[in-house]
Structure formats: structure tokens, C-alpha cells
Coordinates of C-alpha atoms and ligand atoms in Angstrom, one line a residue:
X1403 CA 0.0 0.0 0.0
X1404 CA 1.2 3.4 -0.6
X1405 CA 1.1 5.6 2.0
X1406 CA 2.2 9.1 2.5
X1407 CA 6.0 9.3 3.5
X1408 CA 5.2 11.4 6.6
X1409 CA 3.4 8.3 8.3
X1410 CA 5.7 5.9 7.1
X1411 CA 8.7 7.8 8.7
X1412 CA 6.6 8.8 11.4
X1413 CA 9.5 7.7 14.8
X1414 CA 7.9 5.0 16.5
X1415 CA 7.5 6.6 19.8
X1416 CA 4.6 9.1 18.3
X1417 CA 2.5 6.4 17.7
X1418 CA -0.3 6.0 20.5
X1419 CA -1.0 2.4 21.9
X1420 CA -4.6 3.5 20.8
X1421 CA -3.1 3.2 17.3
X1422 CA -1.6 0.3 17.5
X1423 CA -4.4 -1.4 19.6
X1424 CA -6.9 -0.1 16.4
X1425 CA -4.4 -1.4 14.3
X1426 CA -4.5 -4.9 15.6
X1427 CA -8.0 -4.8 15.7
X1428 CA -8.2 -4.8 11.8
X1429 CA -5.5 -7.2 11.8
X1430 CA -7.6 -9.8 13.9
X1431 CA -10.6 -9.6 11.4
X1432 CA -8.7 -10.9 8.5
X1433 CA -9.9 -14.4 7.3
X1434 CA -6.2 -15.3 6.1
X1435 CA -4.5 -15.6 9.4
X1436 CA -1.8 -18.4 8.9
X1437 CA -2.1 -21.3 11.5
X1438 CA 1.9 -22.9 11.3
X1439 CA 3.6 -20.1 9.3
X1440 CA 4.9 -17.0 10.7
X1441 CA 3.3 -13.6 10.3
X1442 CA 3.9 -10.4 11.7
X1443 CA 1.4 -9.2 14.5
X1444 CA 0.7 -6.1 13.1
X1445 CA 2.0 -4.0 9.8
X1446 CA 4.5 -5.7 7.3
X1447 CA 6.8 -8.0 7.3
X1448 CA 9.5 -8.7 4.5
X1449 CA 12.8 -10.1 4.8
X1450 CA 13.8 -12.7 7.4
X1451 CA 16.9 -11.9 9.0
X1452 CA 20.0 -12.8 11.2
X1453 CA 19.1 -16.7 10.6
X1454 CA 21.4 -18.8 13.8
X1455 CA 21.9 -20.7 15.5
X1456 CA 22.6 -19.3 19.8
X1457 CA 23.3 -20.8 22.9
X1458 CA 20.4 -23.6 21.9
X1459 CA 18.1 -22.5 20.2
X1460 CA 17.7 -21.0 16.1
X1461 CA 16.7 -17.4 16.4
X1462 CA 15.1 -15.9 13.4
X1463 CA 14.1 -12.2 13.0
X1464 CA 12.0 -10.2 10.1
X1465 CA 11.9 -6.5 8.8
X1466 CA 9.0 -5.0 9.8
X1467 CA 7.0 -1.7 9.5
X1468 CA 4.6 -2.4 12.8
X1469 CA 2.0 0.4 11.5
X1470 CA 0.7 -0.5 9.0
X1471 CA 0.9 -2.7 5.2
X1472 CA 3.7 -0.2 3.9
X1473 CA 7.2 -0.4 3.5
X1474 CA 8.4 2.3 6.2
X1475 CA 10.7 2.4 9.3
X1476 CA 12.1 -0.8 9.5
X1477 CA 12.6 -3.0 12.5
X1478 CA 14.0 -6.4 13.4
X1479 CA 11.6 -8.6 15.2
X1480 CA 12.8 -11.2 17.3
X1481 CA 11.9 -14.9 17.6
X1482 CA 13.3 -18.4 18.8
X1483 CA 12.8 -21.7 17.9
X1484 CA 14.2 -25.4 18.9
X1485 CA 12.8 -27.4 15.7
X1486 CA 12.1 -24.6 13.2
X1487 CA 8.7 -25.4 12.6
X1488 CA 7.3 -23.5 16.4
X1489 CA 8.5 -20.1 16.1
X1490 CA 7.9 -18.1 19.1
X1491 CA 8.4 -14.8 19.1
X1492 CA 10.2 -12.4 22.0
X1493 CA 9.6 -8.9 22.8
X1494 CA 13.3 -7.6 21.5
X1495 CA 13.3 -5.5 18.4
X1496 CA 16.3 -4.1 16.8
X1497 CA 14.8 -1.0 16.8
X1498 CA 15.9 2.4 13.8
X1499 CA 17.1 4.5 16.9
X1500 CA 20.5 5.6 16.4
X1501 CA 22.2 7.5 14.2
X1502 CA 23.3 5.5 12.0
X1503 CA 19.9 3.4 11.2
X1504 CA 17.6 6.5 11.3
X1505 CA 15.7 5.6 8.7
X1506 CA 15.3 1.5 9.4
X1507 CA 17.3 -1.0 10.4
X1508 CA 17.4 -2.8 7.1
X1509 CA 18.4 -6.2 6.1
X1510 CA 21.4 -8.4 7.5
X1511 CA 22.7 -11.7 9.5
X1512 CA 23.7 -12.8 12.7
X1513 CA 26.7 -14.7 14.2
X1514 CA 27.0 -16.2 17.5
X1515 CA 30.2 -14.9 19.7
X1516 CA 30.5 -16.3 22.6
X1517 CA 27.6 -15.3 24.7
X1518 CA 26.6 -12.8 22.1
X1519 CA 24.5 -12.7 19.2
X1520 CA 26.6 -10.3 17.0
X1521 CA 23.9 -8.9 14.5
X1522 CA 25.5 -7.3 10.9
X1523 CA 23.0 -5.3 9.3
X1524 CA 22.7 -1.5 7.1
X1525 CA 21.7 0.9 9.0
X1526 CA 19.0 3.2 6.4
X1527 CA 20.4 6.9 6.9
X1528 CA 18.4 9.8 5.2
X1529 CA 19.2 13.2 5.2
X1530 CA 17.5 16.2 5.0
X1531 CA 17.2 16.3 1.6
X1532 CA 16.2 12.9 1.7
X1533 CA 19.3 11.8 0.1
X1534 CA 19.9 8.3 1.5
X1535 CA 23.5 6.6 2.9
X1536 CA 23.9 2.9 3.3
X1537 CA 26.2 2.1 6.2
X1538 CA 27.0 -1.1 7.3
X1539 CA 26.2 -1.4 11.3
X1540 CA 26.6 -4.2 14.1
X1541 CA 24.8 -4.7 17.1
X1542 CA 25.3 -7.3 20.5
X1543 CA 21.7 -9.9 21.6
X1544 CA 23.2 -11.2 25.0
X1545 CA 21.2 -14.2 26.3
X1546 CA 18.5 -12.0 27.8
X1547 CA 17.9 -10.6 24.4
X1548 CA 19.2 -6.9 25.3
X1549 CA 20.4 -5.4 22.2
X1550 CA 23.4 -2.5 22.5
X1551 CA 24.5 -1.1 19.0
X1552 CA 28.1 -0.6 17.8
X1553 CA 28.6 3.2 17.9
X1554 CA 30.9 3.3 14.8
X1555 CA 29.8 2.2 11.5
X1556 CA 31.5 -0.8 10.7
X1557 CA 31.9 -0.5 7.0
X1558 CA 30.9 2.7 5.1
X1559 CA 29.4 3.1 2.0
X1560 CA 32.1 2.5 -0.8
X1561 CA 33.0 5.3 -2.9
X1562 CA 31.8 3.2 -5.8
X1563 CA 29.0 2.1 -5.4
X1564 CA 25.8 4.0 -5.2
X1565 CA 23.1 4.4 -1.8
X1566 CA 22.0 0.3 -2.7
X1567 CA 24.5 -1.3 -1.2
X1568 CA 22.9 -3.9 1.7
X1569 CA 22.0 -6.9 3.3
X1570 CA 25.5 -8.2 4.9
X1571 CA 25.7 -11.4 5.1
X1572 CA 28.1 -12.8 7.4
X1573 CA 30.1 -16.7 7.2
X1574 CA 32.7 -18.5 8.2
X1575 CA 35.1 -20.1 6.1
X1576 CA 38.4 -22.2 6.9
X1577 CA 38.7 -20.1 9.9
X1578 CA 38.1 -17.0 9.0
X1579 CA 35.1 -14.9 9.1
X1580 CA 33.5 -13.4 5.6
X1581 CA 30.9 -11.4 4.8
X1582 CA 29.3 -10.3 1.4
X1583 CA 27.4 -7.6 0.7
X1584 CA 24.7 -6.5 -1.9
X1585 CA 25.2 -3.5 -4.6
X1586 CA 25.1 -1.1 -7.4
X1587 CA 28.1 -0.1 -9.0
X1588 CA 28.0 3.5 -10.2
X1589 CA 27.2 2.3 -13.7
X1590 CA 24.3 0.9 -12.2
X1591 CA 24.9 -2.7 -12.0
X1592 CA 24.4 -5.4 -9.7
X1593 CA 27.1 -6.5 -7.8
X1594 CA 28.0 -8.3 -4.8
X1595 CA 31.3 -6.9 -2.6
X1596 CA 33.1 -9.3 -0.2
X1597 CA 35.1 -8.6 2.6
X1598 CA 37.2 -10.0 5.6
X1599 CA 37.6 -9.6 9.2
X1600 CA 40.7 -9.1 10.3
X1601 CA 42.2 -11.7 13.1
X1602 CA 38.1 -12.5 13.2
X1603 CA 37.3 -9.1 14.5
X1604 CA 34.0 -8.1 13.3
X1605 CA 33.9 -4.8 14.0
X1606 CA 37.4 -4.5 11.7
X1607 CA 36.8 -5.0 8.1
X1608 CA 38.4 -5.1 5.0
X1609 CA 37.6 -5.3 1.3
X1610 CA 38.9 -7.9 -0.4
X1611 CA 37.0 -7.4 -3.5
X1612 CA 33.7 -7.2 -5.7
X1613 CA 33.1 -11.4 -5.5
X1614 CA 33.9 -12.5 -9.0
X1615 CA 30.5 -15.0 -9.7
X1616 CA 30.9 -15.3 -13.3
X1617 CA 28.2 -12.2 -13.4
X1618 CA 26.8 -11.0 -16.9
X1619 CA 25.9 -8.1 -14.7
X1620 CA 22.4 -7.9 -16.3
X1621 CA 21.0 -6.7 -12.8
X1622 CA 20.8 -3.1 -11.8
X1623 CA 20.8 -4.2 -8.4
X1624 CA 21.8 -7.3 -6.2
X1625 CA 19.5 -8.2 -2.7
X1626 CA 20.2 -10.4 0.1
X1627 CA 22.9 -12.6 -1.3
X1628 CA 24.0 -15.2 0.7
X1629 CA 26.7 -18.0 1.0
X1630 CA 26.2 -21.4 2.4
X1631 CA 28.5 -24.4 2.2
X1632 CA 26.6 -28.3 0.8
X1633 CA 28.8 -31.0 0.9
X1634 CA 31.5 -28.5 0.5
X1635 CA 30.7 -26.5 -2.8
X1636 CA 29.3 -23.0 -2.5
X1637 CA 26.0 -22.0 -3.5
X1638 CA 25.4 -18.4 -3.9
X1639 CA 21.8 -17.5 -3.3
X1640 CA 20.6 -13.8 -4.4
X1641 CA 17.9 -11.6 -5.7
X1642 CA 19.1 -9.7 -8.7
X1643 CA 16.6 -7.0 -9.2
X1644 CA 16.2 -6.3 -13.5
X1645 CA 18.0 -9.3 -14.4
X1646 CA 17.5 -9.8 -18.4
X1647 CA 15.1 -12.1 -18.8
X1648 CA 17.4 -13.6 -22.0
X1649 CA 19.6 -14.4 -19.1
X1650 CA 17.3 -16.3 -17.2
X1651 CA 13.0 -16.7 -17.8
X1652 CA 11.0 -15.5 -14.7
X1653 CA 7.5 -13.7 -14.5
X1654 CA 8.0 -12.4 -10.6
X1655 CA 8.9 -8.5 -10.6
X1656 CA 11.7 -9.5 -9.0
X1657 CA 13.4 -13.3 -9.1
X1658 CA 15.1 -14.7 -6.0
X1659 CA 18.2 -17.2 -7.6
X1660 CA 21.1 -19.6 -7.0
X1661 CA 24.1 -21.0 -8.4
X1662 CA 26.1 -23.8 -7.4
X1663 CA 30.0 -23.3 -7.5
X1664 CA 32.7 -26.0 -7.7
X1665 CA 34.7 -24.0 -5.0
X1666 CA 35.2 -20.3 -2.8
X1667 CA 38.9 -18.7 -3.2
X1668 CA 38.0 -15.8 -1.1
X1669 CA 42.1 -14.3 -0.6
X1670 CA 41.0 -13.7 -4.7
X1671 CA 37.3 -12.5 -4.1
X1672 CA 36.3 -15.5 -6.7
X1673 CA 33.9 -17.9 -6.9
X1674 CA 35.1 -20.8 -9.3
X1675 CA 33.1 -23.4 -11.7
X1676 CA 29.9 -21.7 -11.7
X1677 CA 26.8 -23.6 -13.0
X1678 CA 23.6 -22.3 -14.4
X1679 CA 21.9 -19.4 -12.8
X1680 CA 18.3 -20.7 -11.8
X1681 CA 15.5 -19.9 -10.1
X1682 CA 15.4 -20.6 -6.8
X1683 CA 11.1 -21.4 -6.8
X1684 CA 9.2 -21.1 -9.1
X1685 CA 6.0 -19.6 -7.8
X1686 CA 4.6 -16.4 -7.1
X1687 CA 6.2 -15.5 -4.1
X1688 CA 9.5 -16.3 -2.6
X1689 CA 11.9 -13.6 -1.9
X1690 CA 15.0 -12.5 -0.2
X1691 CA 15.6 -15.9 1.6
X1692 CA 18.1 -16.2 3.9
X1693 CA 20.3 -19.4 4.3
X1694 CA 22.9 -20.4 6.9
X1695 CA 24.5 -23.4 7.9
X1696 CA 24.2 -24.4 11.3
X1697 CA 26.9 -26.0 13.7
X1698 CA 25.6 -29.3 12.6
X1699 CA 26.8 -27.9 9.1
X1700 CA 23.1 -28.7 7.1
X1701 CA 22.0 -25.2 5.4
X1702 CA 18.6 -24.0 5.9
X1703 CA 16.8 -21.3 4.2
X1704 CA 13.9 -19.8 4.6
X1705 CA 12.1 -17.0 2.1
X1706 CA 9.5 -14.0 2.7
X1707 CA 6.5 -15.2 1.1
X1708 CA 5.9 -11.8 -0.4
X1709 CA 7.7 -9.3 -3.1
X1710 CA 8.6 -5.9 -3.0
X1711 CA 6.5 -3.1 -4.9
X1712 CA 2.9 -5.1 -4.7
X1713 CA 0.2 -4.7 -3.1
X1714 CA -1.3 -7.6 -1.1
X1715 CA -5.1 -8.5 -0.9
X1716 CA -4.3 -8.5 3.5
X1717 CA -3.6 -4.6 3.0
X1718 CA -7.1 -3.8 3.8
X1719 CA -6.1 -5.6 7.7
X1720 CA -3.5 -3.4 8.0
X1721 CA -0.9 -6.0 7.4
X1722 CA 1.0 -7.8 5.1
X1723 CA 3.8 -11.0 4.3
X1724 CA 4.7 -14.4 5.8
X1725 CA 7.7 -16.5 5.9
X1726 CA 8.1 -20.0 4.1
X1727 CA 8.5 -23.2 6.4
X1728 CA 12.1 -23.4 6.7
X1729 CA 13.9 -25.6 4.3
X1730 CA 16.6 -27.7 4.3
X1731 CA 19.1 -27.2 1.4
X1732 CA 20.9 -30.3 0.1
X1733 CA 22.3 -31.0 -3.5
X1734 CA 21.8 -34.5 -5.9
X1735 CA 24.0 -34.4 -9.2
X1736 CA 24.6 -30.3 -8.6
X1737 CA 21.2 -29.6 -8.4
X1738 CA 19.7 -27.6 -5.0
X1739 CA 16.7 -29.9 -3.4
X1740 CA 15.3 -27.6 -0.8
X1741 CA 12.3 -29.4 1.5
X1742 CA 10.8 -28.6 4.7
X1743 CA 12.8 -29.6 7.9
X1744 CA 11.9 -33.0 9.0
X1745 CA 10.6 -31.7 12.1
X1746 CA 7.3 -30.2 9.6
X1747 CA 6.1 -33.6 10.0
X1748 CA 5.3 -33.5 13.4
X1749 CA 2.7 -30.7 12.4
X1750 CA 0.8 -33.8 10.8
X1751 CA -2.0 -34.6 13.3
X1752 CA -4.2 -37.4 11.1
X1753 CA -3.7 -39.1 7.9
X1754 CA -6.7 -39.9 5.2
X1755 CA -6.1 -41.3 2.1
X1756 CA -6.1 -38.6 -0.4
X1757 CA -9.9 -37.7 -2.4
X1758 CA -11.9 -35.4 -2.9
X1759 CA -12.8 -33.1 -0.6
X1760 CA -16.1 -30.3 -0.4
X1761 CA -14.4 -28.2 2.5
X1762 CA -11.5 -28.1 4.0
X1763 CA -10.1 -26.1 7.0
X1764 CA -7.5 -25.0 4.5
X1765 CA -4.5 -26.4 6.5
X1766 CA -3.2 -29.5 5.5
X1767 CA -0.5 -31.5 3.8
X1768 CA -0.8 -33.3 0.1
X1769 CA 1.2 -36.1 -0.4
X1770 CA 0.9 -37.3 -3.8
X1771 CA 2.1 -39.6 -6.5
X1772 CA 1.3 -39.4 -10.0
X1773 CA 2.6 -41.5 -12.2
X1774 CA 4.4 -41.2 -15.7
X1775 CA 2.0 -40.8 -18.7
X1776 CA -0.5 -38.3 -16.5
X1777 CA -2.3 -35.4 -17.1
X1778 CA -3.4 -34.6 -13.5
X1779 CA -5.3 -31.2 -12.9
X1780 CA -5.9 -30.7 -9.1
X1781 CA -8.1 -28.0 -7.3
X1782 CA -7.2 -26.5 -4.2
X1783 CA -8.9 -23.5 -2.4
X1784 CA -11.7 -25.4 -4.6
X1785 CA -15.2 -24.1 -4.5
X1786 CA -16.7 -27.5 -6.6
X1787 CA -20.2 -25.4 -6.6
X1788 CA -18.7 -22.1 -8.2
X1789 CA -16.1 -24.2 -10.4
X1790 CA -13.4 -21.6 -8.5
X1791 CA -10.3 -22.9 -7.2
X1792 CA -6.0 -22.9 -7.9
X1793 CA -5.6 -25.2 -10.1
X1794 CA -2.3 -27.1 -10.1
X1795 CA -1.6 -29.5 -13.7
X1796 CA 0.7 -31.9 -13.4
X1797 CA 2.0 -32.8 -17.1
X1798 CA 4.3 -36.2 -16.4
X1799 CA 4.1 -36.8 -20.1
X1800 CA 5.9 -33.4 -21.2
X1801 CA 7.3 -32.7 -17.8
X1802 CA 5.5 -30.0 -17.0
X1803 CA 4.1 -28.1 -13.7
X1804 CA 1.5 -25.7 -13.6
X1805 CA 0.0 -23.6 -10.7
X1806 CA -3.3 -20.8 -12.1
X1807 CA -4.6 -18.9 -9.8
X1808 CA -7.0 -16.8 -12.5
X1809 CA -9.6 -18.5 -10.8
X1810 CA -9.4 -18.4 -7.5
X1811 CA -9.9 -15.9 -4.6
X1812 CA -8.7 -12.1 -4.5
X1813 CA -6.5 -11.4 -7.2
X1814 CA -3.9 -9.1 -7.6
X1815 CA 0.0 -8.8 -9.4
X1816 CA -2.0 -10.0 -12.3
X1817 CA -0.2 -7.3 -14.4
X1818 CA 2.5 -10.5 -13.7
X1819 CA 0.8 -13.0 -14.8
X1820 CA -1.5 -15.6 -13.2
X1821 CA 0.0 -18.5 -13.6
X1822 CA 3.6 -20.2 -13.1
X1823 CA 5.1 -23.1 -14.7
X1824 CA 8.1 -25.4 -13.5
X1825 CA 10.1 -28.1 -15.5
X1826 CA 9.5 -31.3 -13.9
X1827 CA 11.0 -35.2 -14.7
X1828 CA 8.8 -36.8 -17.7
X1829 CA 8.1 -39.3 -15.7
X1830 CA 6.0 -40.2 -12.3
X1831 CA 6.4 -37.6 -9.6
X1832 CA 5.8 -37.1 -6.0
X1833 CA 4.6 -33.5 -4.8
X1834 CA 4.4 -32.7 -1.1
X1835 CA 1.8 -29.8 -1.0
X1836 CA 1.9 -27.6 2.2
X1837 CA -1.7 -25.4 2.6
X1838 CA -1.9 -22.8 5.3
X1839 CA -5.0 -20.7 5.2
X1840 CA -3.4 -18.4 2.2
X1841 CA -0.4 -19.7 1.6
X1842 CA 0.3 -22.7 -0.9
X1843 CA 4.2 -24.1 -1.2
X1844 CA 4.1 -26.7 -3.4
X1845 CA 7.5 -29.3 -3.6
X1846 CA 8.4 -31.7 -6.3
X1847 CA 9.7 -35.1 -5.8
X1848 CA 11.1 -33.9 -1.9
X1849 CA 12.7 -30.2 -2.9
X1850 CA 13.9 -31.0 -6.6
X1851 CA 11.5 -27.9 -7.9
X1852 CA 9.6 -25.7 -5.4
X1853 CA 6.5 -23.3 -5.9
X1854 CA 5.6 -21.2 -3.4
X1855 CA 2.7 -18.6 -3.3
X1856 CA -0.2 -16.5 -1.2
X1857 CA -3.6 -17.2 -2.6
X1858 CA -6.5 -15.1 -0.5
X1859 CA -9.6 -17.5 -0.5
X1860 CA -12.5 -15.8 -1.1
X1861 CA -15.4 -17.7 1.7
X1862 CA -16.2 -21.4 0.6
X1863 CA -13.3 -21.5 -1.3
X1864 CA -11.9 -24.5 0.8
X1865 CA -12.3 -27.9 -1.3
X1866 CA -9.8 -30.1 -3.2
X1867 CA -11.0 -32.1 -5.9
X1868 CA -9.3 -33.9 -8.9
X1869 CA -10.3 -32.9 -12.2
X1870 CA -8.8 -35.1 -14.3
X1871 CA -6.0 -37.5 -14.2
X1872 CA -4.6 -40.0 -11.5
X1873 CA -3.2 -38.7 -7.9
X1874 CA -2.6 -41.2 -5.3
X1875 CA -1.6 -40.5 -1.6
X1876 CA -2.6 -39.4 1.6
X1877 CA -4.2 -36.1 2.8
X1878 CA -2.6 -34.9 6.8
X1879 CA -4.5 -32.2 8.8
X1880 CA -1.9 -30.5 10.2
X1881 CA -2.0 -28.6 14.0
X1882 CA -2.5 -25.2 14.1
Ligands
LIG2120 C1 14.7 -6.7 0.2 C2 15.1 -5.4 0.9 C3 16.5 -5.4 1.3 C4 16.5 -4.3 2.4 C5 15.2 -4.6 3.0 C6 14.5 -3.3 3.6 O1 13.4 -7.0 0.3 O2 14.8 -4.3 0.0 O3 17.4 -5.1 0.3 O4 17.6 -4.4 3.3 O5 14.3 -5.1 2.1 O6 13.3 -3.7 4.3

């Protein structure tokens, strides 16, 4: 929603607790509440941030603008979690107070030190004129979750690159601690800049250099890139905003990608044996997903359901976003298989086998197989009365995956499209389909190819039925 700069800017502490009680009150009356995905309690949420793993627990935080459906002064919102699936969240916000985040505490990571969180993120600093600087700030989480800021900027903006320059990501690698940052060069390319702490020191960085990737540089601008290790090769996930669509086919106004490498020479800023740039899902939503790997040394990743620049059916509640169910990153032959942490299963409460269904609560599991030589069309969100639904065609004779949702619920980011497609194996596949109330995230044959998307029911628009084809499996209701 676009709303006036003034209120989006507005510092948080002029805001009345009758606003945000009001606030929360339209919030409550939306009919799309998730039941096992994370929202934010009031306002917007976009990018999940500082990803770890601390003294126990995963902690997990998300931008948010708390006022409203509008991207404005960003916060960090705190949560914690033992099995990635129950997220719960805490009252400790990194809030835009100082100096040098004025204007929102905007993307970044986390690293556990010791006893201390150590959170790397850009600190959003406009001036008077409203011309913007994009610094690179730290702050300290101890155990109780108190927050104090680094007072000096850790990393200023480069002399060549222009006010986009975000999202650090912070990593380890053979002992030594990385972190790569997000960018436009001042001919207005994407570009990603990497740089090391010195003796491990994070609040002493130094360039190394603008990562080499094997980057056509189609991109104006590069988001949220980030680094994890699988089975030791580097896969560089990032969101390259205006990539040529020559370069890679996407409908999304943005895309959200990955590339696997054969290795990372970071004392030459290169990444080596690049293979194809690729989507990273291939449904409406997924954005700006963060990935880590965790002292067990697995990656998991996990994506705002939402874009940047749309407006969102939910707007009318005063709120707006989700975040994916975590995901587990592995590789097969090169290729990224990302699927829901085992512990999802335990949201499974009872198992039928899989038909047709009038109603629905809308939260469930599909498990399905269908087999080679198909043409399967599937309904979700189905209405059988109205013939409304999303309907999902599974091609195992050309090897092709469908998702339309032209006829189903509120629709909006039409001028995108309203349907998505994936490549799948021409032959029998297994999808694990994961509904939430309004979300839909789709997985072929356990994480090979992933479709995530929002879809707002309209009422009654709750049913699954098979339209044509064979599907075989079970259906799970899954606890709230
Ligand atoms: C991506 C993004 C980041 C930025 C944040 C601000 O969605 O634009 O680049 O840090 O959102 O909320």
C-alpha cells in the first residue's frame, strides 16, 4: 500500500498504543490468518533476517514496518525456535534509533560470539534532503535478548557504489570470518562486494573485493545474497533485481536465484566453476531468503512469502507478508533440493487417504504420486459449486508443472501473470503440497523444484477435488 512518507517515517514513539491497539484490531478480522507459518502481529513484514543458531536455540528475526501494510521504518523482530517449525516470538526488536539506522534497520545476518548474538546489518540513513546513505552497522543480543549497538559504522558506504548497497551477510570459512554484501556499481549494476575480518574481528573489516561469480551483470541491483556451504561447494543464493530475462525466464517483478559453485577462493574475491543461474522457486512468491548453515553444518533457508512493490489482498487488515516453512538445502547431481525440515512432519495430526474433498479447514498437507503418462489437474482453495479454485496440472508426459490462480480468490499482481510453470522429470512424480490458510508451497519429488505462493480465498473456497487424471496418496491435517 502506498502511504504518505510522513506516516511511514513517522519515529515509532509518536505512535499511540490506541493506534496500534486499532491497528491490531483490523489485523484480527482478517480471514487469512496463517495457522503454522509466521506472520507479523501487526504491519508488514518482508525479509527474514539474522538466521542462527545461539546458545540452543535457532533465532530468526524479520523486517517489519509495525503500523501499517507499507514499507516504512524498519525494525527487526525477534523470535526463537528449537525445531524450526514453532517459532515463538520475543519482545526484543532491533529497533531504527541511532544514528546510524535513522531511517530502518534494514536487512542483514547474525553470528553467535560467545555469549553474544553479534547482528551485521545496514543501518538506512536519510538526510535532510532525503538523500539516502547505506552504512554497514553491528549490534550485540546477550542471552536475555538486550540489544546495545556498535557506535561506529562498521563499514561505510564504498565510494563506488551508489546508496544500494545492503544486506550483509556474514560466514565462516576455513577459519576466517566473511561477509558479502549487496550492490550497485555507479554504472548501475548489480554487484556483490566481499570482505574479511581481520584476526576475526568483526567490527574490523576489510575489502577484499567485488566477489567475481561469473556475473553477466544484467542486474541493476543485487539483494540479500548469501553464501552457504553443501557437501562443500558454495551455492550463492541472491535476488538480482532487472535481471535480463534472455539471461534467465522469470514472470515475478523480481526473481530470488542460485548457483552452485565447484569452489570459494575468497584471498582472490572469486567464486570458481559456476553452473547455471536458476530460479530458486518457481512460484509467485518467494523472496529474499536467507540461508545459513548451522553447527551441525546442514543449510537452511527460509524466504519471505511476499515481493517488494505489490500490493497484497491483506492490505485492507492493516498487514501484510509471511515467511516460508524453513527448508533444508541439500544437492543431488549439482542440483539444489530444498524441502521442509523434518521436524514439519510433526505438524501432521491425522492421515486420510487422499480424495476429494467439499471443504477443507484449508490447512493440511498433500502427499501425492502421480505416475508417468499423466495429465493430472488438481483444485485446491476449490469451490466445486462455483467451479473456483487454484488449479495445479501436473503434465508427467511433457514434464511440466502448472499452478493458475486466475480462478481463485482475491486477485492481484495480475499485471504479472497468473500462472507459473516449472520443468518437472517426464516421468511419475511425488509432490508434497503444504496449505496454510493463504499460503500454498508446493514441492516436487522432496525439494527437486519448489512453488511457493499466497492465494486469498474468497469464503467457501476451501475444497480439493481432482479434475482429471490419476493422484494417489494421503491427505494430513496439520495442527494449528
Ligand atoms: C529486500 C530489501 C533489502 C532491504 C530490506 C529493507 O526486500 O529491499 O534489500 O535491506 O528489504 O526492508
Amino acid at each position: 500500500m502506498d502511504l504518505p512518507r510522513h506516516i511511514r517515517y513517522q519515529p515509532y514513539h509518536e505512535w499511540t498504543k490506541e493506534d496500534l491497539k486499532a491497528i491490531k484490531t483490523k489485523v484480527a478480522a482478517s480471514p487469512w490468518h496463517c495457522h503454522y507459518h509466521v506472520e507479523p502481529a501487526s504491519g508488514l513484514l518482508n525479509d527474514p533476517n539474522g538466521f542462527s543458531y545461539f546458545q540452543g536455540q535457532y533465532h530468526l528475526f524479520y523486517q517489519n514496518w509495525p503500523f501499517g501494510p507499507a514499507h516504512g521504518l524498519k525494525q527487526w523482530v525477534h523470535m526463537t525456535s528449537t525445531d524450526l517449525v514453532h517459532f515463538k516470538e520475543t519482545p526484543t526488536r532491533l529497533l531504527p534509533d541511532h544514528q546510524h539506522d535513522s531511517h530502518g534497520a534494514y536487512s542483514g545476518s547474525a553470528y553467535p560470539l560467545d555469549d553474544r548474538l553479534f547482528l551485521f546489518y545496514t543501518g538506512n540513513v536519510r538526510d535532510n534532503k532525503w538523500r539516502r546513505e547505506a552504512l554497514q552497522v553491528g549490534a550485540y543480543m546477550d542471552q536475555a535478548g538486550q540489544i546495545v549497538k556498535c557506535d561506529k559504522v562498521l563499514i561505510q558506504q564504498a565510494e563506488d557504489v551508489t546508496e544500494h548497497f545492503r544486506d550483509p551477510q556474514i560466514f565462516d570459512y576455513q577459519g576466517q570470518i566473511y561477509a558479502i554484501i549487496g550492490a550497485q556499481n555507479l554504472a548501475k549494476k548489480g554487484i556483490i562486494k566481499l570482505y574479511k575480518a581481520i584476526n576475526r574481528n568483526v567490527e574490523n573489516w576489510q575489502f577484499v573485493a567485488d566477489l567475481d561469480f561469473d556475473n553477466p551483470q544484467t542486474a541493476y541491483m543485487i539483494e540479500c545474497p548469501n553464501l552457504v556451504f553443501i557437501d562443500h561447494k558454495p551455492v550463492l543464493i541472491y535476488c538480482p533485481q532487472g535481471l535480463s530475462k534472455d539471461q534467465l525466464a522469470y514472470d515475478n517483478i523480481y526473481p530470488n536465484t542460485y548457483q552452485v559453485f565447484d569452489a570459494f577462493d575468497p584471498e582472490n574475491g572469486r567464486l570458481v566453476g559456476g553452473g547455471q543461474l536458476q530460479l530458486l522457486d518457481s512460484g509467485f512468491e518467494a523472496y529474499a531468503t536467507q540461508a545459513f548453515n548451522d553447527p551441525k553444518g546442514q543449510a537452511l533457508a527460509v524466504s519471505w512469502l511476499g515481493l517488494p512493490d505489490i500490493d497484497y489482498p491483506s492490505d485492507v487488515y492493516d498487514y501484510q507478508g509471511a515467511l516460508s516453512l524453513v527448508k533444508h538445502l541439500t544437492l543431488k547431481d549439482d542440483q539444489l533440493y530444498q524441502y521442509p525440515v523434518k521436524a514439519s512432519q510433526s505438524l501432521r495430526q491425522s492421515q486420510e487417504i487422499f480424495q476429494d474433498k467439499a471443504e477443507t479447514s484449508n490447512t493440511y498437507e498433500l502427499e501425492l504420486q502421480i505416475p508417468a503418462n499423466n495429465f493430472t489437474k488438481l483444485s485446491l482453495f476449490a469451490n466445486p459449486k462455483e467451479k473456483t479454485g487454484l488449479q495445479i496440472t501436473i503434465n508427467t508426459k511433457d514434464g511440466q508443472l502448472t499452478m493458475d490462480r486466475s480462478q481463485v480468490g482475491v486477485q492481484y499482481a495480475t499485471d504479472y501473470g497468473t500462472s507459473r510453470s516449472c520443468q518437472i522429470p517426464s516421468q511419475g512424480v511425488t509432490l508434497n503440497i503444504y496449505v496454510d490458510q493463504s499460503i500454498v508451497e508446493i514441492f516436487v519429488n522432496k525439494g527437486q523444484s519448489v512453488l511457493s505462493s499466497r492465494v486469498f480465498p474468497k469464503k467457501k473456497e476451501s475444497g480439493i477435488s481432482l479434475l482429471s487424471g490419476q493422484a494417489d496418496g494421503h491427505y494430513y491435517q496439520l495442527r494449528k
